[in-house]
Coordinates of C-alpha atoms and ligand atoms in Angstrom, one line a residue:
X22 CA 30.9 67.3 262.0
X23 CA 32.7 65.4 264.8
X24 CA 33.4 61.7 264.2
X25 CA 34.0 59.7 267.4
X26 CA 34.8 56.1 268.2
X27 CA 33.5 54.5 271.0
X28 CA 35.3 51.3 272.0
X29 CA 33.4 50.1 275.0
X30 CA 34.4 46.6 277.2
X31 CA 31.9 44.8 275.2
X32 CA 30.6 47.0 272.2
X33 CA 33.0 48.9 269.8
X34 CA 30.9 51.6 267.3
X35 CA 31.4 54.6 266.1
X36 CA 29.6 57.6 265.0
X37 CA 29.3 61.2 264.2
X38 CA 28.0 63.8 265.6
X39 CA 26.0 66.5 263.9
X40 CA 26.6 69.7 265.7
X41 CA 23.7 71.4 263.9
X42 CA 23.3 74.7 265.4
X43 CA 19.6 73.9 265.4
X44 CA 19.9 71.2 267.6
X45 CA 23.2 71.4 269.6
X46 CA 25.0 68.7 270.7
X47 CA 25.2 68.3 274.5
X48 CA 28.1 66.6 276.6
X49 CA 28.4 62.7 276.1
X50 CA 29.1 60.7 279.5
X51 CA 27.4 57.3 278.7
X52 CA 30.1 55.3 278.0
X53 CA 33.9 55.3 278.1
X54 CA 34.9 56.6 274.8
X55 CA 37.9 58.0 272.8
X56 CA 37.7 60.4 270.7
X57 CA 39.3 60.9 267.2
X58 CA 39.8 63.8 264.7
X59 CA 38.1 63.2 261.4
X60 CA 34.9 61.7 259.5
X61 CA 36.9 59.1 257.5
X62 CA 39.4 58.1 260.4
X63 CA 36.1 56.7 262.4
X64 CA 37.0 53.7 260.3
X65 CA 40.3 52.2 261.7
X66 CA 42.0 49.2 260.8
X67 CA 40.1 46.8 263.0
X68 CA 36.6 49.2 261.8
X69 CA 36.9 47.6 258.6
X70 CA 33.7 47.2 257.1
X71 CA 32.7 43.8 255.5
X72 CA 33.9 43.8 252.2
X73 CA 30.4 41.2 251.1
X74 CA 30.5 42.7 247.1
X75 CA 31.8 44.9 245.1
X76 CA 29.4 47.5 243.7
X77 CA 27.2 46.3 241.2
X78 CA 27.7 48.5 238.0
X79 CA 24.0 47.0 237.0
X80 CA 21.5 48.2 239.7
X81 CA 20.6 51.6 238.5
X82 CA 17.7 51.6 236.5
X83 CA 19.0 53.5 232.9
X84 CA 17.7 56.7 233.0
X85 CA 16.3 58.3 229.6
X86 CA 14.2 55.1 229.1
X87 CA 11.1 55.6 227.7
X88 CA 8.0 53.8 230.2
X89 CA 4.8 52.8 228.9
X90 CA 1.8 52.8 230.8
X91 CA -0.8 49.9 230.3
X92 CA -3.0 51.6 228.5
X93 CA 0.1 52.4 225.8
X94 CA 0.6 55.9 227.0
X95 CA 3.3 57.6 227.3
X96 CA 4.4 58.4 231.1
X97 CA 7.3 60.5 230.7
X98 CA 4.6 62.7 229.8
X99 CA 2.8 63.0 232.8
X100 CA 5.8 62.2 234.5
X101 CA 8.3 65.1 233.9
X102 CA 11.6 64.9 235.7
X103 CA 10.0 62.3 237.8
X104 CA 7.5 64.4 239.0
X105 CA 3.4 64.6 238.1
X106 CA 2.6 67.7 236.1
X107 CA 0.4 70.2 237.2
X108 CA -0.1 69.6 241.1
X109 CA 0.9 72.2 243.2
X110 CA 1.9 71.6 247.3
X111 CA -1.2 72.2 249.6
X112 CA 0.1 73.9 252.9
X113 CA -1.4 73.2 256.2
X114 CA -1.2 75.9 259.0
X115 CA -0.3 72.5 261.4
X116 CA 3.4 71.8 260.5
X117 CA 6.2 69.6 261.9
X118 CA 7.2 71.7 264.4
X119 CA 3.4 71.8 266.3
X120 CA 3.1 67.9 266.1
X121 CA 6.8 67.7 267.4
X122 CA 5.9 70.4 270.5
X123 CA 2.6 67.7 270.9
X124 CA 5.1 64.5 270.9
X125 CA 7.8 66.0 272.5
X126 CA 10.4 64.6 270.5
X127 CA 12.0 65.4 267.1
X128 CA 10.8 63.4 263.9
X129 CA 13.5 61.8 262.0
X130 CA 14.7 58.9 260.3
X131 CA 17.1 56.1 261.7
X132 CA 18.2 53.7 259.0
X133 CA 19.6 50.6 260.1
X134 CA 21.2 49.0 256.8
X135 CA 23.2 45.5 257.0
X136 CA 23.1 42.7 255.5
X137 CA 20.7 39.7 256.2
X138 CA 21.3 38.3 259.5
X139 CA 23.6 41.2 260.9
X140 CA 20.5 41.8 263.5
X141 CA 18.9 45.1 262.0
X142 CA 15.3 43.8 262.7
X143 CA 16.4 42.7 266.4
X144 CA 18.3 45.9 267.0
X145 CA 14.7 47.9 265.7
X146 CA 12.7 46.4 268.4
X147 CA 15.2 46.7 270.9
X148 CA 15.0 50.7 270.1
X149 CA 11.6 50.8 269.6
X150 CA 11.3 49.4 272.6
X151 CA 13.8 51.7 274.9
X152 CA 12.1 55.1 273.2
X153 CA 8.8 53.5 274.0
X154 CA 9.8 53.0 277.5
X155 CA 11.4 56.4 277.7
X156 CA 7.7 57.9 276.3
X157 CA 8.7 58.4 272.7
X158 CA 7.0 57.5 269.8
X159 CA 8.6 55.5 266.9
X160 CA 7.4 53.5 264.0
X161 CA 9.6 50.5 262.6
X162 CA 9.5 50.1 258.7
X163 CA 11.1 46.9 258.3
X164 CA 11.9 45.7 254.7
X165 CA 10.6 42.1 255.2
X166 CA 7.4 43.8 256.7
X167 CA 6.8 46.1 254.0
X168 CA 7.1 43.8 251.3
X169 CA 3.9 42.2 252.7
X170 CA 2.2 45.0 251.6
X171 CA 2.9 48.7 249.9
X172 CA 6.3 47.0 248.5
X173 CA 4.7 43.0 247.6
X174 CA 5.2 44.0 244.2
X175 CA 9.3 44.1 244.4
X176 CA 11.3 40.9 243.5
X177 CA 15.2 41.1 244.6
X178 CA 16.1 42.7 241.3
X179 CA 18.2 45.4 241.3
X180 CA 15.8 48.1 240.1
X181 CA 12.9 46.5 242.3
X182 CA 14.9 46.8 245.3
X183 CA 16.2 50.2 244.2
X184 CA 12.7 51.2 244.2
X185 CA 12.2 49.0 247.2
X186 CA 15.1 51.6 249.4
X187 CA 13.1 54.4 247.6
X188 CA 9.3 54.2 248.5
X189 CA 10.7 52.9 252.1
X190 CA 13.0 56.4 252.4
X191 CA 10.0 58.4 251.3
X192 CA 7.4 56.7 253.9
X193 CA 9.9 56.8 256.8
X194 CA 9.8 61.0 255.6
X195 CA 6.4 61.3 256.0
X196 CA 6.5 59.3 259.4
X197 CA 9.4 62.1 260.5
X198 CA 7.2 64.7 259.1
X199 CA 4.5 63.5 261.5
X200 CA 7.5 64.5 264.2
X201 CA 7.9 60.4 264.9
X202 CA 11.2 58.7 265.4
X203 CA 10.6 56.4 262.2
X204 CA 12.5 53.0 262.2
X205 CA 13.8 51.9 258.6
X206 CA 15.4 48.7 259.1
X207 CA 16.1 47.1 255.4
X208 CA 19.3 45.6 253.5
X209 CA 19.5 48.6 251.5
X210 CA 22.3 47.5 249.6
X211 CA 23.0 50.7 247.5
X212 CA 25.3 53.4 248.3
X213 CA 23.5 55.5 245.9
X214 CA 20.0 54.9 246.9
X215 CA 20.7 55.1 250.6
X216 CA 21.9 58.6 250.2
X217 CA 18.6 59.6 248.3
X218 CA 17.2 58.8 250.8
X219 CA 19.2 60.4 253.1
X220 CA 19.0 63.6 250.8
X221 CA 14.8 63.8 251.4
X222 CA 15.6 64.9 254.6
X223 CA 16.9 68.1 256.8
X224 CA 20.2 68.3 257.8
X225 CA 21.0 65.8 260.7
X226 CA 17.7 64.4 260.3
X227 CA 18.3 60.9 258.6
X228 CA 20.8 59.0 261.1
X229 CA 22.7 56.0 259.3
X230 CA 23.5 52.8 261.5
X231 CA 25.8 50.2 260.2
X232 CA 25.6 47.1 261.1
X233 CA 29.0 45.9 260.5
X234 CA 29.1 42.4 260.9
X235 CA 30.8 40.3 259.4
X236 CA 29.0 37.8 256.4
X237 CA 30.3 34.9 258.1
X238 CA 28.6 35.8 261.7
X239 CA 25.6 36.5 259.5
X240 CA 25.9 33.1 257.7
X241 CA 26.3 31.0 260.8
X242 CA 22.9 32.5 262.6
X243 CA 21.3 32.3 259.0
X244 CA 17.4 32.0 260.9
X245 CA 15.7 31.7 258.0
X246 CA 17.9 29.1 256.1
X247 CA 17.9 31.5 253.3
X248 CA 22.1 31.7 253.5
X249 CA 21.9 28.1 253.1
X250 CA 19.3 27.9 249.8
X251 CA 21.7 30.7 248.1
X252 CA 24.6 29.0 248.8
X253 CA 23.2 25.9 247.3
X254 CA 22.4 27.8 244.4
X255 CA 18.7 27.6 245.4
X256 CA 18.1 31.6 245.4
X257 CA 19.6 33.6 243.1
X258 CA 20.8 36.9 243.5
X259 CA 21.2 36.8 247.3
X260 CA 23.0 39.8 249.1
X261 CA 26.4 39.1 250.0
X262 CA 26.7 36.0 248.4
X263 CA 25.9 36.7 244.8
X264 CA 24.6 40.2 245.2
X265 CA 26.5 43.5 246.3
X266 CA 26.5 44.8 249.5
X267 CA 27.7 48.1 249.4
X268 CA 28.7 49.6 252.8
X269 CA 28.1 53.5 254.1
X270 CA 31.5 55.4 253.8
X271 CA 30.1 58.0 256.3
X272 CA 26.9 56.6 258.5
X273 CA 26.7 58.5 261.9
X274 CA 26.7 55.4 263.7
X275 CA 29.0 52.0 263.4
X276 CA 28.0 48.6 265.1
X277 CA 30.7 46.0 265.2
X278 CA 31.7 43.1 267.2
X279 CA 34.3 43.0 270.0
X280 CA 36.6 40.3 268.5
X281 CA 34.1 37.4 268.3
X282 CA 31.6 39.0 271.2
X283 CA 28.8 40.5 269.5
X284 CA 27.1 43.0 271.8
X285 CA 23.5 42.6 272.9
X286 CA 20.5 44.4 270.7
X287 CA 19.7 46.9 274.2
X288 CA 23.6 48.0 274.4
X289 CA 23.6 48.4 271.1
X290 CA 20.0 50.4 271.2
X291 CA 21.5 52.5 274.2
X292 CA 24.4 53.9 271.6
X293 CA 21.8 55.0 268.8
X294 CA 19.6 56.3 271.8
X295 CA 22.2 58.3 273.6
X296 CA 23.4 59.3 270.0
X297 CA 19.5 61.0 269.9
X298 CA 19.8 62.5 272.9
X299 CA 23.0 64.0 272.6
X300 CA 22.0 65.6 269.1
X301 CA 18.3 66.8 270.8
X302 CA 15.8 64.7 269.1
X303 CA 14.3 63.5 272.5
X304 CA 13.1 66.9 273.4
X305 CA 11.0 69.2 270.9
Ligands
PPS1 N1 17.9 37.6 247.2 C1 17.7 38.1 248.5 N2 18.7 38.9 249.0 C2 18.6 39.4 250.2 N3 17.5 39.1 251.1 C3 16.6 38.3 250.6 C4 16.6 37.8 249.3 N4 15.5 37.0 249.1 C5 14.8 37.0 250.2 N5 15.4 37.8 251.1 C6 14.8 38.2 252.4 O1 14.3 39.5 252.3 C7 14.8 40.3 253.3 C8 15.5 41.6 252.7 O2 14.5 42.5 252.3 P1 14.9 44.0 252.2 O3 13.6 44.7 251.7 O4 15.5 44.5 253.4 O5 16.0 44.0 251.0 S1 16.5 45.2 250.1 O6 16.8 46.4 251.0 O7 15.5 45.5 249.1 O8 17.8 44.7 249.5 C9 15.9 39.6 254.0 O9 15.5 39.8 255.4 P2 16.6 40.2 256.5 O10 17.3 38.9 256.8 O11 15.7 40.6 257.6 O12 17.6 41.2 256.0 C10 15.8 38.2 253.6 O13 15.1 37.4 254.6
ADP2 N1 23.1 41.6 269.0 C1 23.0 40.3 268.7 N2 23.8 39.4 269.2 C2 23.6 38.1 268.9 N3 22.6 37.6 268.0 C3 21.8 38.6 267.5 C4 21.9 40.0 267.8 N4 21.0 40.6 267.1 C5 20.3 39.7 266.4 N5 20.8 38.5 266.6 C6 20.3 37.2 266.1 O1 20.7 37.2 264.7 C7 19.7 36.7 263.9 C8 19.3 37.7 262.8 O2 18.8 38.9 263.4 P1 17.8 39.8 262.6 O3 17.4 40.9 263.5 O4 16.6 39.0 262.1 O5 18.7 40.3 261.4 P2 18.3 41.0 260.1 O6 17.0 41.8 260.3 O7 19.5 41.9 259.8 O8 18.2 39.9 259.1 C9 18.5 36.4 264.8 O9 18.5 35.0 265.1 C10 18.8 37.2 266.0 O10 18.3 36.6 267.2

Protein backbone atom coordinates (compact mmCIF):
# COMPACT_ATOMS: atom_id res chain seq x y z
CA UNK A 1 0.00 0.00 0.00
CA UNK A 2 0.96 3.51 -1.04
CA UNK A 3 -0.71 6.39 0.69
CA UNK A 4 -0.62 9.70 -1.29
CA UNK A 5 -1.80 13.19 -0.59
CA UNK A 6 -3.03 15.23 -3.23
CA UNK A 7 -3.26 18.91 -2.38
CA UNK A 8 -4.72 20.44 -5.52
CA UNK A 9 -5.41 24.59 -6.03
CA UNK A 10 -8.87 24.01 -5.01
CA UNK A 11 -9.29 20.35 -3.59
CA UNK A 12 -6.96 18.78 -0.99
CA UNK A 13 -7.69 14.70 -0.46
CA UNK A 14 -5.86 11.94 0.01
CA UNK A 15 -5.81 8.43 -0.64
CA UNK A 16 -4.19 5.05 -1.03
CA UNK A 17 -3.45 3.09 -3.45
CA UNK A 18 -3.88 -0.56 -3.62
CA UNK A 19 -1.13 -2.03 -5.72
CA UNK A 20 -2.89 -5.42 -5.85
CA UNK A 21 -0.97 -7.43 -8.22
CA UNK A 22 -4.31 -8.44 -9.71
CA UNK A 23 -5.11 -5.17 -10.76
CA UNK A 24 -1.95 -2.97 -11.04
CA UNK A 25 -1.74 0.37 -10.43
CA UNK A 26 -0.85 2.51 -13.50
CA UNK A 27 0.89 6.07 -13.57
CA UNK A 28 -1.19 8.97 -11.98
CA UNK A 29 -0.97 12.42 -13.99
CA UNK A 30 -4.46 13.93 -13.27
CA UNK A 31 -3.62 16.31 -10.95
CA UNK A 32 -0.58 17.99 -9.35
CA UNK A 33 0.13 15.92 -6.31
CA UNK A 34 2.77 15.15 -3.66
CA UNK A 35 3.50 12.19 -2.59
CA UNK A 36 4.20 10.98 0.98
CA UNK A 37 5.63 7.73 2.61
CA UNK A 38 3.14 5.92 4.81
CA UNK A 39 -0.60 4.92 5.40
CA UNK A 40 -1.04 6.88 8.70
CA UNK A 41 1.00 10.06 7.56
CA UNK A 42 -1.87 10.58 4.77
CA UNK A 43 -3.38 12.45 7.71
CA UNK A 44 -1.24 15.59 8.42
CA UNK A 45 -1.91 18.25 10.71
CA UNK A 46 -4.16 20.36 8.57
CA UNK A 47 -5.91 16.48 7.38
CA UNK A 48 -7.34 16.30 10.74
CA UNK A 49 -10.42 14.59 10.66
CA UNK A 50 -13.51 16.10 12.45
CA UNK A 51 -13.42 15.13 15.87
CA UNK A 52 -17.91 15.08 15.87
CA UNK A 53 -17.93 12.23 18.91
CA UNK A 54 -16.13 10.06 20.67
CA UNK A 55 -16.84 6.44 20.12
CA UNK A 56 -19.90 5.27 21.58
CA UNK A 57 -19.02 2.29 23.98
CA UNK A 58 -23.01 1.46 23.57
CA UNK A 59 -23.67 0.74 19.79
CA UNK A 60 -22.67 -2.90 19.52
CA UNK A 61 -25.53 -5.03 19.97
CA UNK A 62 -24.25 -7.58 23.16
CA UNK A 63 -23.41 -10.67 21.67
CA UNK A 64 -24.47 -14.06 23.53
CA UNK A 65 -28.00 -12.67 23.83
CA UNK A 66 -30.48 -15.03 23.52
CA UNK A 67 -33.39 -13.80 20.41
CA UNK A 68 -36.78 -14.97 20.36
CA UNK A 69 -38.67 -15.34 17.41
CA UNK A 70 -42.49 -14.34 17.36
CA UNK A 71 -43.67 -17.52 17.52
CA UNK A 72 -41.50 -18.04 20.98
CA UNK A 73 -38.83 -19.98 19.26
CA UNK A 74 -35.60 -20.02 19.80
CA UNK A 75 -33.44 -18.44 16.81
CA UNK A 76 -29.98 -19.05 17.93
CA UNK A 77 -31.12 -22.39 16.91
CA UNK A 78 -31.64 -21.94 13.53
CA UNK A 79 -29.29 -19.29 13.60
CA UNK A 80 -25.85 -20.74 14.44
CA UNK A 81 -22.87 -18.41 14.49
CA UNK A 82 -25.17 -16.07 12.66
CA UNK A 83 -25.68 -18.20 9.93
CA UNK A 84 -28.91 -20.47 8.79
CA UNK A 85 -28.27 -24.21 9.33
CA UNK A 86 -28.34 -26.58 6.80
CA UNK A 87 -28.11 -24.51 3.38
CA UNK A 88 -25.43 -25.19 1.37
CA UNK A 89 -23.91 -22.44 -1.57
CA UNK A 90 -25.44 -23.15 -5.02
CA UNK A 91 -22.67 -22.36 -7.76
CA UNK A 92 -23.46 -20.96 -10.98
CA UNK A 93 -21.07 -21.78 -14.02
CA UNK A 94 -21.73 -17.57 -14.75
CA UNK A 95 -19.43 -15.87 -12.21
CA UNK A 96 -18.16 -12.34 -11.61
CA UNK A 97 -15.59 -12.43 -13.82
CA UNK A 98 -17.99 -13.23 -17.21
CA UNK A 99 -20.52 -10.41 -16.12
CA UNK A 100 -17.49 -8.10 -15.50
CA UNK A 101 -15.90 -9.13 -19.26
CA UNK A 102 -19.91 -8.29 -20.38
CA UNK A 103 -19.76 -4.71 -18.46
CA UNK A 104 -16.34 -3.97 -18.99
CA UNK A 105 -15.67 -2.72 -15.76
CA UNK A 106 -14.78 -4.20 -12.30
CA UNK A 107 -17.56 -4.67 -9.61
CA UNK A 108 -16.80 -3.09 -6.41
CA UNK A 109 -17.90 -1.11 -3.64
CA UNK A 110 -17.34 2.73 -2.99
CA UNK A 111 -18.48 3.81 0.39
CA UNK A 112 -18.81 7.36 0.89
CA UNK A 113 -19.31 7.75 4.87
CA UNK A 114 -19.66 11.44 6.50
CA UNK A 115 -21.67 12.91 8.40
CA UNK A 116 -25.16 14.54 7.56
CA UNK A 117 -24.68 17.46 5.33
CA UNK A 118 -20.92 16.79 4.40
CA UNK A 119 -22.34 16.17 0.60
CA UNK A 120 -22.09 12.23 0.37
CA UNK A 121 -25.46 12.02 -1.50
CA UNK A 122 -24.32 15.07 -3.91
CA UNK A 123 -20.88 13.59 -4.39
CA UNK A 124 -22.92 9.99 -5.39
CA UNK A 125 -24.62 11.53 -8.21
CA UNK A 126 -21.95 13.52 -9.37
CA UNK A 127 -20.02 9.97 -9.78
CA UNK A 128 -22.73 8.14 -10.96
CA UNK A 129 -22.99 10.52 -13.24
CA UNK A 130 -19.20 10.79 -14.68
CA UNK A 131 -19.04 6.69 -14.79
CA UNK A 132 -22.35 6.88 -16.61
CA UNK A 133 -21.01 9.31 -19.00
CA UNK A 134 -17.72 7.39 -19.33
CA UNK A 135 -20.15 3.99 -20.24
CA UNK A 136 -19.93 2.37 -16.79
CA UNK A 137 -22.51 1.12 -14.83
CA UNK A 138 -23.11 1.97 -11.14
CA UNK A 139 -25.86 1.74 -8.72
CA UNK A 140 -26.21 4.32 -5.71
CA UNK A 141 -27.40 2.80 -2.32
CA UNK A 142 -28.13 5.80 -0.42
CA UNK A 143 -29.05 5.46 3.33
CA UNK A 144 -31.94 7.95 3.19
CA UNK A 145 -33.21 5.93 0.08
CA UNK A 146 -32.94 2.63 1.55
CA UNK A 147 -34.67 3.33 4.48
CA UNK A 148 -37.75 3.90 2.31
CA UNK A 149 -37.78 0.42 1.76
CA UNK A 150 -35.51 -2.88 2.63
CA UNK A 151 -34.16 -0.79 5.79
CA UNK A 152 -37.94 1.24 6.78
CA UNK A 153 -37.73 -0.86 9.71
CA UNK A 154 -34.48 0.90 11.30
CA UNK A 155 -34.91 3.79 13.89
CA UNK A 156 -31.49 5.83 14.58
CA UNK A 157 -30.66 3.47 17.45
CA UNK A 158 -27.45 2.21 17.69
CA UNK A 159 -28.11 -1.49 16.96
CA UNK A 160 -30.76 -0.45 14.09
CA UNK A 161 -28.25 1.54 12.39
CA UNK A 162 -25.57 -1.08 13.04
CA UNK A 163 -27.75 -3.33 11.22
CA UNK A 164 -28.67 -0.42 8.96
CA UNK A 165 -24.43 -0.20 7.73
CA UNK A 166 -24.79 -4.09 7.64
CA UNK A 167 -27.68 -5.16 5.27
CA UNK A 168 -26.52 -1.88 3.16
CA UNK A 169 -22.57 -3.46 2.99
CA UNK A 170 -24.10 -6.81 2.10
CA UNK A 171 -26.48 -5.38 -0.84
CA UNK A 172 -23.75 -3.14 -2.24
CA UNK A 173 -21.71 -6.96 -2.34
CA UNK A 174 -24.14 -8.52 -4.30
CA UNK A 175 -24.36 -5.35 -6.64
CA UNK A 176 -20.19 -5.75 -7.02
CA UNK A 177 -20.86 -9.39 -7.49
CA UNK A 178 -23.10 -8.44 -10.44
CA UNK A 179 -19.50 -6.73 -11.64
CA UNK A 180 -21.37 -3.09 -11.00
CA UNK A 181 -19.63 -0.10 -9.49
CA UNK A 182 -22.10 0.01 -6.44
CA UNK A 183 -22.54 3.47 -4.71
CA UNK A 184 -23.05 3.16 -0.82
CA UNK A 185 -23.51 6.63 0.37
CA UNK A 186 -24.79 6.49 4.19
CA UNK A 187 -23.54 8.09 7.71
CA UNK A 188 -22.17 4.92 8.64
CA UNK A 189 -21.05 6.09 11.88
CA UNK A 190 -19.18 2.94 13.17
CA UNK A 191 -15.64 2.14 12.78
CA UNK A 192 -16.46 -1.33 13.46
CA UNK A 193 -19.30 -1.85 11.28
CA UNK A 194 -17.69 -0.05 8.35
CA UNK A 195 -14.88 -2.40 8.34
CA UNK A 196 -17.37 -5.48 8.23
CA UNK A 197 -18.31 -4.28 5.66
CA UNK A 198 -15.25 -3.70 4.20
CA UNK A 199 -14.21 -7.32 5.22
CA UNK A 200 -17.22 -9.01 2.74
CA UNK A 201 -15.19 -7.99 0.08
CA UNK A 202 -11.85 -9.01 -2.03
CA UNK A 203 -8.86 -7.28 -1.40
CA UNK A 204 -8.96 -3.64 -2.97
CA UNK A 205 -12.48 -4.12 -3.66
CA UNK A 206 -14.43 -1.94 -1.07
CA UNK A 207 -12.83 1.77 -1.64
CA UNK A 208 -13.57 4.12 1.62
CA UNK A 209 -14.17 7.90 0.86
CA UNK A 210 -14.19 10.37 3.73
CA UNK A 211 -15.87 13.16 3.62
CA UNK A 212 -14.05 15.19 5.98
CA UNK A 213 -15.83 18.14 6.54
CA UNK A 214 -16.13 19.82 9.19
CA UNK A 215 -19.64 19.65 11.62
CA UNK A 216 -19.80 23.23 11.48
CA UNK A 217 -19.84 23.41 7.39
CA UNK A 218 -22.24 20.63 7.75
CA UNK A 219 -24.45 22.58 10.28
CA UNK A 220 -24.53 25.81 8.38
CA UNK A 221 -25.94 24.03 4.92
CA UNK A 222 -28.20 21.92 7.28
CA UNK A 223 -30.91 21.30 4.02
CA UNK A 224 -33.19 19.54 5.76
CA UNK A 225 -33.37 21.64 9.06
CA UNK A 226 -32.66 18.42 10.90
CA UNK A 227 -29.23 20.20 12.55
CA UNK A 228 -31.54 22.68 13.72
CA UNK A 229 -34.46 20.28 15.40
CA UNK A 230 -31.46 18.33 17.22
CA UNK A 231 -29.91 21.15 18.38
CA UNK A 232 -33.18 22.36 19.82
CA UNK A 233 -33.47 19.15 21.47
CA UNK A 234 -36.19 18.26 18.98
CA UNK A 235 -34.45 14.83 17.68
CA UNK A 236 -32.64 12.88 19.86
CA UNK A 237 -29.74 10.95 19.10
CA UNK A 238 -28.56 12.97 16.08
CA UNK A 239 -24.99 12.26 14.58
CA UNK A 240 -22.45 14.58 15.53
CA UNK A 241 -24.39 16.45 17.82
CA UNK A 242 -25.55 13.89 20.40
CA UNK A 243 -24.47 10.82 18.52
CA UNK A 244 -20.85 9.55 17.58
CA UNK A 245 -19.31 9.97 14.56
CA UNK A 246 -16.49 7.90 14.33
CA UNK A 247 -14.03 8.65 11.51
CA UNK A 248 -11.95 5.96 9.10
CA UNK A 249 -8.27 5.80 10.39
CA UNK A 250 -7.33 4.32 6.93
CA UNK A 251 -10.06 5.02 3.94
CA UNK A 252 -8.37 5.05 0.51
CA UNK A 253 -9.65 8.30 -0.26
CA UNK A 254 -9.87 11.76 1.98
CA UNK A 255 -12.20 14.81 0.94
CA UNK A 256 -11.46 18.00 2.70
CA UNK A 257 -11.94 21.63 2.16
CA UNK A 258 -9.18 24.06 0.97
CA UNK A 259 -9.31 26.51 4.03
CA UNK A 260 -13.00 27.59 3.82
CA UNK A 261 -13.33 26.64 -0.21
CA UNK A 262 -15.10 23.47 -0.36
CA UNK A 263 -14.43 21.82 -3.83
CA UNK A 264 -17.31 21.11 -6.22
CA UNK A 265 -19.07 17.43 -6.19
CA UNK A 266 -17.44 16.77 -10.19
CA UNK A 267 -13.71 17.66 -8.92
CA UNK A 268 -14.30 15.78 -6.17
CA UNK A 269 -16.00 12.81 -8.38
CA UNK A 270 -12.89 13.16 -10.80
CA UNK A 271 -10.42 12.11 -7.66
CA UNK A 272 -12.52 8.86 -6.68
CA UNK A 273 -12.80 8.25 -10.58
CA UNK A 274 -9.15 8.61 -11.50
CA UNK A 275 -8.53 6.70 -8.19
CA UNK A 276 -10.68 3.71 -10.22
CA UNK A 277 -8.88 4.02 -13.09
CA UNK A 278 -5.50 4.10 -11.75
CA UNK A 279 -6.27 0.73 -9.60
CA UNK A 280 -8.04 -0.96 -13.00
CA UNK A 281 -11.66 -1.12 -12.17
CA UNK A 282 -12.74 0.75 -15.45
CA UNK A 283 -11.50 -2.07 -17.59
CA UNK A 284 -12.46 -5.90 -16.99
N1 LIG B 1 -30.72 10.88 14.45
C1 LIG B 1 -30.25 11.03 13.22
N2 LIG B 1 -28.92 11.02 13.01
C2 LIG B 1 -28.44 11.16 11.75
N3 LIG B 1 -29.22 11.31 10.64
C3 LIG B 1 -30.55 11.31 10.82
C4 LIG B 1 -31.12 11.18 12.12
N4 LIG B 1 -32.47 11.23 11.97
C5 LIG B 1 -32.73 11.39 10.67
N5 LIG B 1 -31.58 11.44 9.97
C6 LIG B 1 -31.54 11.53 8.49
O1 LIG B 1 -31.22 10.22 8.06
C7 LIG B 1 -30.10 10.22 7.20
C8 LIG B 1 -29.02 9.25 7.66
O2 LIG B 1 -29.36 7.95 7.35
P1 LIG B 1 -28.22 6.86 7.24
O3 LIG B 1 -28.90 5.58 6.87
O4 LIG B 1 -27.17 7.36 6.32
O5 LIG B 1 -27.63 6.80 8.73
S1 LIG B 1 -26.77 5.69 9.46
O6 LIG B 1 -25.72 5.27 8.52
O7 LIG B 1 -27.65 4.57 9.79
O8 LIG B 1 -26.24 6.34 10.66
C9 LIG B 1 -29.51 11.60 7.25
O9 LIG B 1 -29.34 11.91 5.89
P2 LIG B 1 -28.02 12.61 5.30
O10 LIG B 1 -28.18 14.03 5.69
O11 LIG B 1 -28.14 12.37 3.83
O12 LIG B 1 -26.79 11.97 5.89
C10 LIG B 1 -30.53 12.46 7.94
O13 LIG B 1 -31.20 13.25 6.98
N1 LIG C 1 -19.03 19.96 -2.82
C1 LIG C 1 -19.97 20.73 -2.30
N2 LIG C 1 -19.76 22.05 -2.16
C2 LIG C 1 -20.74 22.84 -1.63
N3 LIG C 1 -21.94 22.40 -1.21
C3 LIG C 1 -22.19 21.09 -1.34
C4 LIG C 1 -21.21 20.19 -1.87
N4 LIG C 1 -21.73 18.95 -1.87
C5 LIG C 1 -22.96 19.06 -1.35
N5 LIG C 1 -23.26 20.35 -1.04
C6 LIG C 1 -24.49 20.85 -0.45
O1 LIG C 1 -24.52 20.41 0.91
C7 LIG C 1 -25.80 19.98 1.27
C8 LIG C 1 -25.74 18.55 1.76
O2 LIG C 1 -25.37 17.72 0.70
P1 LIG C 1 -25.82 16.18 0.67
O3 LIG C 1 -25.22 15.58 -0.53
O4 LIG C 1 -27.30 16.09 0.83
O5 LIG C 1 -25.11 15.66 1.99
P2 LIG C 1 -25.33 14.31 2.79
O6 LIG C 1 -25.83 13.27 1.82
O7 LIG C 1 -23.98 13.96 3.33
O8 LIG C 1 -26.31 14.64 3.85
C9 LIG C 1 -26.68 20.17 0.05
O9 LIG C 1 -27.38 21.39 0.18
C10 LIG C 1 -25.71 20.21 -1.10
O10 LIG C 1 -26.18 21.01 -2.16
Amino acid sequence: MIAKNYNCCFLNCSFIDSSSPKLGVSSFNSFDCRLICSRGAARSGFLKPVKAMESSKTFHIEANKTHQDVSGGNLDKKFANGMAENVVWHKCSVQKIDRQELLQQKGCVIWITGLSGSGKSTLACALARGLHMRGKLTYILDGDNVRHGLNKDLTFKAEDRVENIRRIGEVAKLFADAGVISIASLISPYRKDRDACRALLQEGDFIEVFMDIPLQVCEARDPKGLYKLARAGKIKGFTGIDDPYEPPLKSEIVLQQMGEICPSPSDMADVVISYLERNGYLQA
